[in-house]
Amino acid sequence: MSLTLKNEKAKNKSIIADKAYHFALRIITVYKDLKKENEFVLSKQILRSGTSIGANVNEAISAVSKKDFVYKLSISLKEARETKYWLNLLKDSNYINEDLFNKSNEECEELIKILSSIILTTKERYLSNA
């Protein structure tokens, strides 16, 4: 792995790993609030997908190849999109209020944009000839 890719991964790691971790903490709060409302099915779905984003980002940081790096981040992106779906469903079914939805959705959208950008950039720079 080139020094440039290592430096890029380290820089991106500090941004995306930190944001994914803090988003997971927010999702845990959402989960706890939903449990208090006796909502157990959707709460587990959003907990699983929302905390999986950061777990897969951390796996990507330890990737053994560029393809593996992109693959793990792609899983994170899918989990972020799934979490966005659950957030919308919870809002539309009145399980979470507008304020909590807006804060959570904004963070989720930011993760989606950052992950998409990292994946696209990595593919263009390192995998376009593969």
Backbone as numpy.savetxt, mean C-alpha at the origin, in Angstrom:
# Nx Ny Nz CAx CAy CAz Cx Cy Cz
23.35 -6.32 -8.65 22.49 -5.15 -8.65 23.39 -3.92 -8.65
23.08 -2.96 -9.51 23.92 -1.78 -9.62 23.77 -0.87 -8.40
24.78 -0.06 -8.19 24.77 0.89 -7.08 23.62 1.88 -7.25
23.34 2.26 -8.50 22.24 3.20 -8.76 20.92 2.61 -8.31
20.66 1.36 -8.64 19.40 0.73 -8.23 19.34 0.61 -6.72
20.46 0.26 -6.08 20.47 0.16 -4.62 20.16 1.51 -3.99
20.77 2.59 -4.50 20.52 3.93 -3.97 19.08 4.34 -4.20
18.57 4.03 -5.37 17.18 4.37 -5.69 16.22 3.59 -4.79
16.49 2.32 -4.59 15.64 1.51 -3.70 15.69 2.04 -2.28
16.87 2.45 -1.83 16.99 2.97 -0.46 16.20 4.26 -0.30
16.28 5.14 -1.29 15.55 6.41 -1.23 14.05 6.15 -1.27
13.62 5.33 -2.22 12.20 5.01 -2.33 11.69 4.28 -1.10
12.54 3.43 -0.52 12.17 2.67 0.67 11.81 3.60 1.81
12.63 4.62 2.01 12.37 5.50 3.14 11.05 6.24 2.97
10.67 6.53 1.76 9.41 7.24 1.51 8.24 6.27 1.57
8.27 5.27 0.72 7.11 4.38 0.60 6.95 3.48 1.82
8.03 2.99 2.38 7.92 2.13 3.56 7.34 2.91 4.73
7.77 4.14 4.91 7.26 4.98 5.99 5.78 5.28 5.80
5.41 5.66 4.59 4.00 5.98 4.32 3.11 4.74 4.46
3.59 3.60 3.99 2.81 2.37 4.09 2.64 1.95 5.55
3.68 2.15 6.35 3.61 1.81 7.77 2.57 2.69 8.48
2.63 3.99 8.23 1.68 4.90 8.88 0.25 4.66 8.38
0.12 4.29 7.13 -1.20 3.94 6.61 -1.73 2.68 7.31
-0.86 1.71 7.52 -1.27 0.49 8.23 -1.77 0.82 9.63
-1.10 1.74 10.30 -1.56 2.16 11.62 -2.95 2.79 11.55
-3.20 3.60 10.52 -4.53 4.19 10.35 -5.57 3.09 10.11
-5.22 2.11 9.30 -6.15 1.02 8.99 -6.44 0.20 10.24
-5.45 0.02 11.09 -5.68 -0.69 12.36 -6.69 0.08 13.21
-6.61 1.40 13.20 -7.58 2.23 13.91 -8.98 2.05 13.31
-9.06 2.05 11.99 -10.35 1.81 11.32 -10.90 0.45 11.74
-10.04 -0.56 11.74 -10.43 -1.91 12.13 -10.99 -1.93 13.55
-10.30 -1.29 14.47 -10.76 -1.26 15.87 -12.12 -0.57 15.99
-12.29 0.53 15.25 -13.57 1.24 15.26 -14.70 0.36 14.71
-14.40 -0.37 13.65 -15.41 -1.25 13.05 -15.78 -2.39 13.99
-14.81 -2.92 14.70 -15.10 -3.99 15.67 -16.03 -3.49 16.77
-15.83 -2.24 17.18 -16.71 -1.66 18.21 -18.16 -1.58 17.71
-18.31 -1.45 16.39 -19.64 -1.39 15.77 -20.15 -2.80 15.42
-19.44 -3.81 15.87 -19.78 -5.21 15.59 -19.78 -5.55 14.10
-18.88 -4.91 13.36 -18.71 -5.22 11.95 -17.42 -6.02 11.86
-17.56 -7.32 11.59 -16.39 -8.20 11.65 -15.89 -8.69 10.29
-16.74 -8.71 9.28 -16.33 -9.24 7.98 -15.52 -8.21 7.21
-16.10 -7.05 6.97 -15.40 -6.01 6.22 -14.18 -5.50 6.97
-14.28 -5.48 8.29 -13.15 -5.00 9.10 -11.92 -5.88 8.90
-12.12 -7.18 8.80 -10.99 -8.08 8.59 -10.43 -7.96 7.17
-11.32 -7.71 6.21 -10.87 -7.53 4.83 -9.96 -6.32 4.70
-10.40 -5.19 5.27 -9.60 -3.97 5.14 -8.33 -4.06 5.98
-8.39 -4.74 7.11 -7.19 -4.94 7.93 -6.15 -5.74 7.15
-6.59 -6.81 6.51 -5.68 -7.66 5.75 -5.04 -6.90 4.59
-5.87 -6.27 3.76 -5.31 -5.59 2.59 -4.53 -4.34 2.97
-5.02 -3.59 3.94 -4.36 -2.34 4.32 -3.01 -2.52 4.99
-2.84 -3.60 5.72 -1.55 -3.85 6.37 -0.60 -4.63 5.46
-1.15 -5.29 4.47 -0.34 -6.06 3.53 0.50 -5.16 2.62
0.05 -3.94 2.41 0.78 -3.01 1.54 2.21 -2.85 2.03
2.35 -2.49 3.29 3.68 -2.28 3.86 4.50 -3.55 3.95
3.85 -4.66 4.23 4.57 -5.93 4.31 5.21 -6.26 2.96
4.47 -6.06 1.89 5.01 -6.34 0.56 6.05 -5.31 0.13
5.89 -4.07 0.56 6.93 -3.06 0.29 8.24 -3.51 0.94
8.16 -3.99 2.16 9.38 -4.45 2.84 9.97 -5.68 2.18
9.13 -6.54 1.64 9.65 -7.68 0.87 10.35 -7.18 -0.38
9.79 -6.16 -1.03 10.40 -5.60 -2.24 11.78 -5.03 -1.95
11.92 -4.42 -0.81 13.21 -3.83 -0.43 14.30 -4.90 -0.37
13.91 -6.11 -0.03 14.86 -7.22 0.05 14.84 -8.09 -1.20
14.34 -7.57 -2.29 14.21 -8.35 -3.52 15.56 -8.84 -4.01
15.54 -10.02 -4.62 16.77 -10.62 -5.13 17.08 -10.20 -6.57
16.10 -9.57 -7.23 16.30 -9.10 -8.60 15.37 -7.92 -8.86
15.61 -7.26 -9.98 14.74 -6.14 -10.37 13.32 -6.63 -10.63
13.21 -7.79 -11.26 11.87 -8.34 -11.53 11.14 -8.66 -10.23
11.85 -9.22 -9.28 11.27 -9.53 -7.97 10.83 -8.24 -7.27
11.65 -7.20 -7.36 11.33 -5.89 -6.78 10.01 -5.37 -7.36
9.90 -5.38 -8.68 8.68 -4.91 -9.34 7.50 -5.79 -8.97
7.71 -7.09 -8.93 6.64 -8.03 -8.59 6.08 -7.75 -7.20
6.95 -7.59 -6.21 6.50 -7.33 -4.83 5.79 -5.99 -4.72
6.31 -4.97 -5.41 5.63 -3.67 -5.39 4.29 -3.74 -6.11
4.21 -4.58 -7.13 2.94 -4.76 -7.84 1.89 -5.38 -6.93
2.32 -6.29 -6.07 1.40 -6.87 -5.08 0.95 -5.77 -4.12
1.88 -4.93 -3.68 1.52 -3.81 -2.80 0.49 -2.91 -3.47
0.69 -2.63 -4.74 -0.23 -1.79 -5.49 -1.62 -2.42 -5.56
-1.68 -3.71 -5.82 -2.97 -4.41 -5.85 -3.66 -4.34 -4.50
-2.89 -4.51 -3.44 -3.46 -4.44 -2.08 -3.96 -3.03 -1.78
-3.25 -2.02 -2.24 -3.68 -0.63 -2.03 -5.00 -0.37 -2.77
-5.09 -0.88 -3.99 -6.34 -0.70 -4.75 -7.50 -1.46 -4.09
-7.21 -2.63 -3.56 -8.25 -3.38 -2.84 -8.68 -2.61 -1.59
-7.73 -2.05 -0.88 -8.05 -1.28 0.32 -8.92 -0.08 -0.03
-8.63 0.57 -1.14 -9.45 1.70 -1.60 -10.89 1.25 -1.85
-11.05 0.08 -2.43 -12.39 -0.49 -2.64 -13.12 -0.65 -1.31
-12.44 -1.26 -0.32 -13.08 -1.48 0.99 -13.42 -0.15 1.66
-12.54 0.83 1.53 -12.83 2.15 2.11 -14.10 2.75 1.51
-14.21 2.67 0.20 -15.41 3.19 -0.47 -16.66 2.44 -0.02
-16.55 1.14 0.07 -17.69 0.32 0.49 -18.10 0.66 1.93
-17.12 0.82 2.80 -17.41 1.16 4.20 -18.05 2.54 4.31
-17.59 3.48 3.52 -18.18 4.82 3.54 -19.61 4.78 3.02
-19.80 4.13 1.88 -21.13 4.09 1.26 -22.15 3.29 2.06
-21.67 2.40 2.92 -22.57 1.63 3.78 -22.67 2.25 5.18
-22.10 3.44 5.32 -22.17 4.23 6.56 -21.48 3.58 7.76
-20.48 2.77 7.52 -19.70 2.21 8.62 -18.59 3.15 9.07
-18.10 3.99 8.16 -17.11 5.00 8.55 -17.61 6.37 8.12
-17.25 7.38 8.90 -17.72 8.72 8.59 -16.89 9.36 7.47
-17.40 10.45 6.97 -16.78 11.14 5.84 -15.34 11.59 6.16
-15.12 12.09 7.36 -13.80 12.57 7.74 -12.77 11.44 7.76
-13.11 10.34 8.39 -12.20 9.19 8.43 -11.97 8.64 7.03
-13.04 8.59 6.23 -12.89 8.14 4.85 -11.94 9.04 4.08
-12.15 10.35 4.18 -11.33 11.29 3.41 -9.85 11.17 3.77
-9.55 11.10 5.05 -8.14 10.97 5.48 -7.54 9.65 5.00
-8.27 8.58 5.18 -7.78 7.25 4.79 -7.65 7.13 3.28
-8.65 7.62 2.57 -8.65 7.53 1.12 -7.53 8.37 0.51
-7.29 9.54 1.09 -6.21 10.40 0.61 -4.85 9.70 0.76
-4.63 9.08 1.90 -3.38 8.35 2.11 -3.27 7.16 1.16
-4.37 6.48 0.95 -4.38 5.32 0.05 -4.07 5.76 -1.38
-4.69 6.85 -1.82 -4.43 7.38 -3.16 -2.96 7.75 -3.33
-2.39 8.34 -2.29 -0.98 8.72 -2.35 -0.10 7.48 -2.49
-0.41 6.43 -1.74 0.34 5.18 -1.86 0.22 4.61 -3.27
-0.97 4.63 -3.82 -1.19 4.11 -5.18 -0.34 4.88 -6.18
-0.32 6.20 -6.06 0.47 7.03 -6.99 1.96 6.76 -6.85
2.45 6.69 -5.62 3.88 6.45 -5.40 4.28 5.06 -5.89
3.50 4.06 -5.53 3.81 2.69 -5.98 3.79 2.59 -7.50
2.77 3.18 -8.13 2.68 3.16 -9.59 3.90 3.80 -10.22
4.32 4.92 -9.66 5.48 5.65 -10.18 6.76 4.83 -10.04
6.97 4.24 -8.89 8.18 3.43 -8.67 8.20 2.24 -9.62
7.06 1.58 -9.77 6.98 0.42 -10.66 7.28 0.83 -12.10
6.64 1.89 -12.56 6.83 2.36 -13.93 8.28 2.76 -14.18
8.84 3.54 -13.27 10.23 3.99 -13.41 11.19 2.81 -13.43
10.99 1.87 -12.54 11.88 0.71 -12.49 11.77 -0.11 -13.77
10.56 -0.30 -14.26 10.38 -1.05 -15.51 11.07 -0.33 -16.67
10.87 0.98 -16.75 11.46 1.75 -17.85 12.98 1.74 -17.81
13.54 1.92 -16.63 15.00 2.04 -16.50 15.73 0.70 -16.55
15.13 -0.31 -15.97 15.90 -1.54 -15.76 15.34 -2.78 -16.45
14.08 -2.73 -16.84 13.49 -3.95 -17.40 13.01 -3.79 -18.83
13.23 -2.64 -19.43 12.71 -2.40 -20.77 13.36 -3.29 -21.82
14.57 -3.74 -21.58 15.27 -4.62 -22.53 15.25 -6.08 -22.09
14.59 -6.36 -20.98 14.60 -7.73 -20.45 13.59 -8.59 -21.15
